[in-house]
Amino acid sequence: MEAIMTYRRRPVTSEDIATIKRIIDAHPDKSRRFISQEVCRQWDWRQPNGFLKDMVCRSLLLILESKGFIKLPPKKCTPPNPLAKRKRPSKVIVDETLIHCSVTDLLPIHLNQVRRTPFEKIFNGLVSEYHYLGYTQPIGEHLKYVAFFNDRPIACLAWGSAPWYIGVRDRFIGWSKKIRENNLHLIANNLRFLILPWVQVPCLASNLLALNRHRLSQDWQNLYHHPVYLLETFVDTERYLGTCYKAD
């Protein structure tokens, strides 16, 4: 059947429109969220982790309504958008005493995954205050880590979903467009890497990356129900050499 349109790589046919209309007619008093989730279930439209593509489907429904294909039920409420007027993270008060030693003198370093924990505010505040790019809320799948030495935070790392297309990366992997579409979620991108300015420890960066690399896939599996097999990063070569990534 010929597609009326394609949205997020999914063709939408007249039969799909009919399915949506049937769901709306069968549940006239239900919310748009319910309609969206029911459409996802009937289409088996899911993320790689098995969760429904609810937000993607809601966007599609709004587009279909704007084009006159369907008529959605009235809004029951307008949920708050936490990204619309996001405040800068609060400043975190930490011990700024100079740490200048060898990396072996820092051991053991405790690297904690802090996403959805009380320690997430520490990550957000430190990155906002001390990373040259500041803090921005990641979109999509992501994890945040804080490294501690004797209960003192010394570094922060964040990983998120990989960019959709990077020519040099995709040529290096050697995958086709179709394989990339099916497997991109198995790559994590290093969104932030911060060693706090009063921590002056040679080789610490590569050690932290190694610690993080060894546990990242399992942490991703625990939260998002799928592993990651490849890590990538971008280095601002006007500021950094990227040596720690080569050493890890």
Tab-separated table of C-alpha atoms in Angstrom:
chain	number	residue	atom	x	y	z
A	1	MET	CA	0.000	0.000	0.000
A	2	GLU	CA	1.343	3.422	-0.958
A	3	ALA	CA	2.471	5.646	1.898
A	4	ILE	CA	0.751	8.989	2.427
A	5	MET	CA	3.808	10.263	4.271
A	6	THR	CA	6.875	9.020	6.122
A	7	TYR	CA	7.592	10.058	9.692
A	8	ARG	CA	10.743	9.057	11.574
A	9	ARG	CA	11.438	6.455	8.896
A	10	ARG	CA	7.974	4.901	9.325
A	11	PRO	CA	5.676	4.960	6.279
A	12	VAL	CA	2.116	6.030	7.134
A	13	THR	CA	-0.557	4.513	4.884
A	14	SER	CA	-4.290	5.042	4.510
A	15	GLU	CA	-4.758	1.818	6.476
A	16	ASP	CA	-2.735	3.342	9.331
A	17	ILE	CA	-4.974	6.425	9.247
A	18	ALA	CA	-8.017	4.171	9.448
A	19	THR	CA	-6.520	2.376	12.462
A	20	ILE	CA	-5.950	5.682	14.251
A	21	LYS	CA	-9.507	6.808	13.519
A	22	ARG	CA	-10.909	3.543	14.885
A	23	ILE	CA	-8.938	3.963	18.096
A	24	ILE	CA	-10.155	7.552	18.512
A	25	ASP	CA	-13.783	6.560	17.808
A	26	ALA	CA	-13.589	3.653	20.253
A	27	HIS	CA	-12.222	5.850	23.065
A	28	PRO	CA	-13.796	9.321	22.646
A	29	ASP	CA	-13.329	10.242	26.318
A	30	LYS	CA	-9.718	9.134	26.611
A	31	SER	CA	-6.692	11.408	26.597
A	32	ARG	CA	-4.393	12.013	23.660
A	33	ARG	CA	-1.704	10.179	25.585
A	34	PHE	CA	-3.932	7.104	25.779
A	35	ILE	CA	-4.653	7.332	22.047
A	36	SER	CA	-0.950	7.618	21.262
A	37	GLN	CA	-0.011	4.651	23.416
A	38	GLU	CA	-2.801	2.526	21.952
A	39	VAL	CA	-1.630	3.360	18.428
A	40	CYS	CA	1.913	2.341	19.405
A	41	ARG	CA	0.654	-0.945	20.803
A	42	GLN	CA	-1.371	-1.787	17.714
A	43	TRP	CA	1.528	-0.885	15.433
A	44	ASP	CA	4.065	-2.463	17.801
A	45	TRP	CA	5.943	0.821	17.453
A	46	ARG	CA	8.678	0.589	20.056
A	47	GLN	CA	12.106	1.858	20.950
A	48	PRO	CA	15.045	-0.569	20.927
A	49	ASN	CA	14.606	-0.947	24.699
A	50	GLY	CA	11.031	-2.148	24.188
A	51	PHE	CA	9.302	1.003	25.420
A	52	LEU	CA	6.504	2.489	23.323
A	53	LYS	CA	7.455	5.366	21.009
A	54	ASP	CA	4.832	7.453	22.754
A	55	MET	CA	6.295	10.941	22.279
A	56	VAL	CA	7.171	10.274	18.641
A	57	CYS	CA	3.643	9.010	18.033
A	58	ARG	CA	2.109	12.064	19.699
A	59	SER	CA	4.053	14.306	17.339
A	60	LEU	CA	2.838	12.249	14.387
A	61	LEU	CA	-0.786	12.517	15.543
A	62	LEU	CA	-0.499	16.307	15.752
A	63	ILE	CA	0.906	16.424	12.220
A	64	LEU	CA	-1.889	14.199	10.913
A	65	GLU	CA	-4.465	16.420	12.593
A	66	SER	CA	-2.887	19.574	11.139
A	67	LYS	CA	-3.140	18.012	7.674
A	68	GLY	CA	-6.800	17.126	8.186
A	69	PHE	CA	-6.403	13.331	8.254
A	70	ILE	CA	-7.707	12.846	11.813
A	71	LYS	CA	-9.482	14.735	14.592
A	72	LEU	CA	-7.968	14.234	18.035
A	73	PRO	CA	-10.013	14.466	21.243
A	74	PRO	CA	-9.736	17.780	23.115
A	75	LYS	CA	-6.715	18.295	25.361
A	76	LYS	CA	-7.385	17.243	28.928
A	77	CYS	CA	-4.382	19.137	30.274
A	78	THR	CA	-1.126	20.740	29.207
A	79	PRO	CA	1.692	18.935	31.015
A	80	PRO	CA	4.602	21.081	32.203
A	81	ASN	CA	7.609	21.155	29.920
A	82	PRO	CA	10.721	20.850	32.098
A	83	LEU	CA	12.941	21.980	29.195
A	84	ALA	CA	11.029	25.142	28.318
A	85	LYS	CA	12.219	27.341	31.190
A	86	ARG	CA	14.921	25.235	32.745
A	87	LYS	CA	16.854	27.044	35.442
A	88	ARG	CA	20.602	26.902	35.666
A	89	PRO	CA	21.614	24.158	38.120
A	90	SER	CA	22.328	25.367	41.630
A	91	LYS	CA	25.960	25.921	42.579
A	92	VAL	CA	27.401	22.976	44.481
A	93	ILE	CA	29.589	23.677	47.496
A	94	VAL	CA	32.509	21.240	47.495
A	95	ASP	CA	35.998	21.045	48.953
A	96	GLU	CA	38.300	22.863	46.520
A	97	THR	CA	41.555	21.964	48.254
A	98	LEU	CA	44.251	21.216	45.688
A	99	ILE	CA	44.779	17.547	44.874
A	100	HIS	CA	48.223	17.109	43.335
A	101	CYS	CA	49.558	13.569	43.389
A	102	SER	CA	50.034	10.456	41.278
A	103	VAL	CA	46.994	8.531	40.139
A	104	THR	CA	47.972	5.556	42.309
A	105	ASP	CA	47.724	7.800	45.372
A	106	LEU	CA	44.075	8.453	44.484
A	107	LEU	CA	43.073	4.810	44.451
A	108	PRO	CA	40.486	3.570	44.978
A	109	ILE	CA	38.406	5.943	42.873
A	110	HIS	CA	34.671	5.379	43.150
A	111	LEU	CA	32.756	6.078	39.945
A	112	ASN	CA	29.031	6.355	40.638
A	113	GLN	CA	26.221	6.413	38.092
A	114	VAL	CA	24.095	9.297	39.387
A	115	ARG	CA	21.256	9.552	36.869
A	116	ARG	CA	17.934	9.522	38.752
A	117	THR	CA	19.699	9.635	42.123
A	118	PRO	CA	20.126	12.443	44.690
A	119	PHE	CA	23.720	12.862	43.452
A	120	GLU	CA	22.524	14.008	40.023
A	121	LYS	CA	22.326	17.572	41.361
A	122	ILE	CA	26.038	17.404	42.152
A	123	PHE	CA	26.808	16.435	38.554
A	124	ASN	CA	24.564	19.150	37.121
A	125	GLY	CA	25.958	21.861	39.381
A	126	LEU	CA	29.622	21.011	38.835
A	127	VAL	CA	29.300	20.744	35.063
A	128	SER	CA	27.351	24.000	34.952
A	129	GLU	CA	30.008	25.785	36.986
A	130	TYR	CA	33.262	24.329	35.670
A	131	HIS	CA	32.806	22.835	32.180
A	132	TYR	CA	33.532	25.324	29.411
A	133	LEU	CA	30.348	24.287	27.579
A	134	GLY	CA	28.245	24.517	30.728
A	135	TYR	CA	25.315	22.227	31.459
A	136	THR	CA	22.526	21.388	29.051
A	137	GLN	CA	19.898	18.751	29.728
A	138	PRO	CA	20.578	15.703	27.532
A	139	ILE	CA	17.762	14.519	25.290
A	140	GLY	CA	17.041	10.830	24.938
A	141	GLU	CA	18.975	8.007	26.545
A	142	HIS	CA	21.841	9.187	28.750
A	143	LEU	CA	23.817	8.386	31.885
A	144	LYS	CA	25.747	10.634	34.256
A	145	TYR	CA	28.720	9.722	36.431
A	146	VAL	CA	30.564	11.393	39.282
A	147	ALA	CA	33.985	10.139	40.376
A	148	PHE	CA	34.777	10.389	44.085
A	149	PHE	CA	37.987	10.215	46.089
A	150	ASN	CA	37.483	10.015	49.855
A	151	ASP	CA	33.910	11.236	49.329
A	152	ARG	CA	35.161	14.279	47.395
A	153	PRO	CA	33.910	14.669	43.811
A	154	ILE	CA	36.858	14.911	41.439
A	155	ALA	CA	35.350	14.415	37.969
A	156	CYS	CA	32.115	14.149	35.994
A	157	LEU	CA	31.320	12.194	32.836
A	158	ALA	CA	28.135	12.007	30.782
A	159	TRP	CA	27.149	9.726	27.920
A	160	GLY	CA	24.182	10.014	25.596
A	161	SER	CA	22.643	8.882	22.342
A	162	ALA	CA	24.932	9.006	19.313
A	163	PRO	CA	24.378	11.526	16.482
A	164	TRP	CA	22.267	10.167	13.642
A	165	TYR	CA	24.900	10.376	10.916
A	166	ILE	CA	28.658	10.995	10.971
A	167	GLY	CA	30.346	10.108	7.716
A	168	VAL	CA	33.802	9.267	9.084
A	169	ARG	CA	32.336	7.162	11.887
A	170	ASP	CA	29.987	5.258	9.636
A	171	ARG	CA	32.709	4.584	7.084
A	172	PHE	CA	35.014	3.390	9.870
A	173	ILE	CA	32.370	0.949	11.131
A	174	GLY	CA	31.531	-0.041	7.574
A	175	TRP	CA	27.800	-0.329	8.061
A	176	SER	CA	25.082	0.411	5.567
A	177	LYS	CA	22.308	2.942	6.107
A	178	LYS	CA	19.898	0.164	7.052
A	179	ILE	CA	22.280	-1.407	9.557
A	180	ARG	CA	22.980	2.025	11.068
A	181	GLU	CA	19.266	2.683	11.490
A	182	ASN	CA	18.877	-0.628	13.317
A	183	ASN	CA	21.969	-0.377	15.507
A	184	LEU	CA	22.691	3.282	16.245
A	185	HIS	CA	21.288	2.872	19.763
A	186	LEU	CA	24.227	0.572	20.523
A	187	ILE	CA	26.645	3.546	20.386
A	188	ALA	CA	27.081	6.023	23.252
A	189	ASN	CA	28.513	9.506	22.782
A	190	ASN	CA	30.661	11.199	25.427
A	191	LEU	CA	28.625	14.355	26.073
A	192	ARG	CA	30.708	15.818	28.906
A	193	PHE	CA	34.039	15.024	30.545
A	194	LEU	CA	35.148	17.272	33.379
A	195	ILE	CA	38.042	16.921	35.793
A	196	LEU	CA	37.610	19.597	38.424
A	197	PRO	CA	40.221	22.369	38.122
A	198	TRP	CA	41.819	21.796	41.537
A	199	VAL	CA	42.458	18.123	40.695
A	200	GLN	CA	45.908	17.946	39.083
A	201	VAL	CA	46.723	14.278	38.672
A	202	PRO	CA	48.670	12.991	35.642
A	203	CYS	CA	46.975	10.134	33.756
A	204	LEU	CA	43.743	10.556	35.725
A	205	ALA	CA	41.667	11.198	32.595
A	206	SER	CA	42.581	7.919	30.892
A	207	ASN	CA	42.049	6.007	34.141
A	208	LEU	CA	38.575	7.485	34.549
A	209	LEU	CA	37.690	6.627	30.966
A	210	ALA	CA	38.824	3.049	31.515
A	211	LEU	CA	36.750	2.777	34.705
A	212	ASN	CA	33.720	4.161	32.929
A	213	ARG	CA	34.173	2.049	29.810
A	214	HIS	CA	34.223	-1.177	31.803
A	215	ARG	CA	30.841	-0.555	33.435
A	216	LEU	CA	28.942	1.630	30.969
A	217	SER	CA	27.306	-1.122	28.940
A	218	GLN	CA	25.887	-2.887	31.997
A	219	ASP	CA	24.598	0.391	33.438
A	220	TRP	CA	22.936	1.136	30.097
A	221	GLN	CA	21.400	-2.320	30.121
A	222	ASN	CA	20.052	-1.777	33.635
A	223	LEU	CA	18.323	1.497	32.770
A	224	TYR	CA	17.446	1.175	29.081
A	225	HIS	CA	17.317	-2.605	28.641
A	226	HIS	CA	19.975	-2.797	25.950
A	227	PRO	CA	23.791	-2.674	25.990
A	228	VAL	CA	26.168	-0.326	24.195
A	229	TYR	CA	29.065	-1.750	22.202
A	230	LEU	CA	30.871	1.325	20.892
A	231	LEU	CA	31.807	4.658	22.486
A	232	GLU	CA	32.552	7.861	20.594
A	233	THR	CA	33.556	11.397	21.422
A	234	PHE	CA	34.352	14.726	19.816
A	235	VAL	CA	37.474	16.662	20.798
A	236	ASP	CA	37.779	20.436	20.479
A	237	THR	CA	41.294	20.416	19.044
A	238	GLU	CA	41.722	24.136	19.694
A	239	ARG	CA	41.577	23.328	23.415
A	240	TYR	CA	42.636	19.698	23.790
A	241	LEU	CA	44.788	17.028	22.157
A	242	GLY	CA	42.518	14.110	23.040
A	243	THR	CA	45.498	12.122	24.337
A	244	CYS	CA	43.501	10.505	27.140
A	245	TYR	CA	41.166	8.866	24.631
A	246	LYS	CA	44.123	7.347	22.813
A	247	ALA	CA	45.669	6.139	26.079
A	248	ASP	CA	42.540	4.435	27.409
